Amino acid sequence: MIEVRGLSLRYTDAPEPTLVDVSLSVGPGELVLITGPTGCGKSSLLNSMNGVLQHESSARVEGTVLLDRQDVRRLELAQICRMAGTVFQNPDSQICTATPQTEVAFGLENLGLDRASMVCRIDEALAAVRLEDCRHQPASTLSGGQKQRLAIACALALKPKVLFLDEPLSQLDPKGVEEILGVIHDLKLAHELAVVLVEHRVEETIALADRVVLMDRGRIVSNATRDEALRDLSPMRRLGLNLPLLADLFERLGRP
């Protein structure tokens, strides 16, 4: 679904490259957690995988990113938006209409969908993120977790094959975190989406992951299955990450 080959990135006037020779693949139905220290390049990697930096930035991007076997450089952003949805950190910056229903409709209107198809997709998307009962509620009164779920609904309504989540938990309270993790869990069960989750909150998210990718200084330093990552926490420990508490306890006790 996603294939990254030899990706390097340097922002204009930056003294050092942000990404260095990164290669990574994500298959249909797979959730890949990308984590690492602040400034390691994980968000830049995500925004290269979804084509934003290639199309909307003066950064120098080398290497290849294939989305559903198509080079993102040769796709228009409008095409990419149909194939891949992206949800960012701040839920307040992603909402531009009055209610959840009109917000989900906004992207569909831009696609020129007929009304019957639009209504069906709105219903499906709001149900997927458990916001059916809030469809007419003023968006400004939603909680942070509800707003982030609404942003996910807007992405899902376009029927993407890939969902990119850029630190979706970073500005949420524990209840909001629980809500988002529940939605991601449900999406894994019900959809064949490829999901790329960039997040520094490893404790809360690692149970959802099929693979864990660790980054440091613009490079991938580990690419392991979730179980492999939990059996050997030394790569995360070296990077100073907050470790999954239970796995850390058993490793310190010398137990599997």
CSV table of N, CA and C in Angstrom, one decimal, residues 56 69 133 169 212 231:
chain,number,residue,atom,x,y,z
A,56,GLU,N,3.7,20.9,-1.4
A,56,GLU,CA,3.4,22.2,-0.8
A,56,GLU,C,4.6,22.7,0.0
A,69,ARG,N,1.1,2.0,-5.3
A,69,ARG,CA,1.9,1.7,-6.4
A,69,ARG,C,2.1,2.9,-7.3
A,133,ASP,N,-24.9,10.6,17.5
A,133,ASP,CA,-25.8,11.4,18.4
A,133,ASP,C,-25.4,12.9,18.4
A,169,LEU,N,-3.0,12.1,19.8
A,169,LEU,CA,-3.3,12.0,21.3
A,169,LEU,C,-2.7,13.2,22.0
A,212,VAL,N,6.4,-1.7,15.1
A,212,VAL,CA,6.9,-0.5,15.7
A,212,VAL,C,8.2,0.0,15.1
A,231,ARG,N,9.6,-7.5,23.6
A,231,ARG,CA,10.5,-8.4,24.2
A,231,ARG,C,11.9,-7.8,24.4
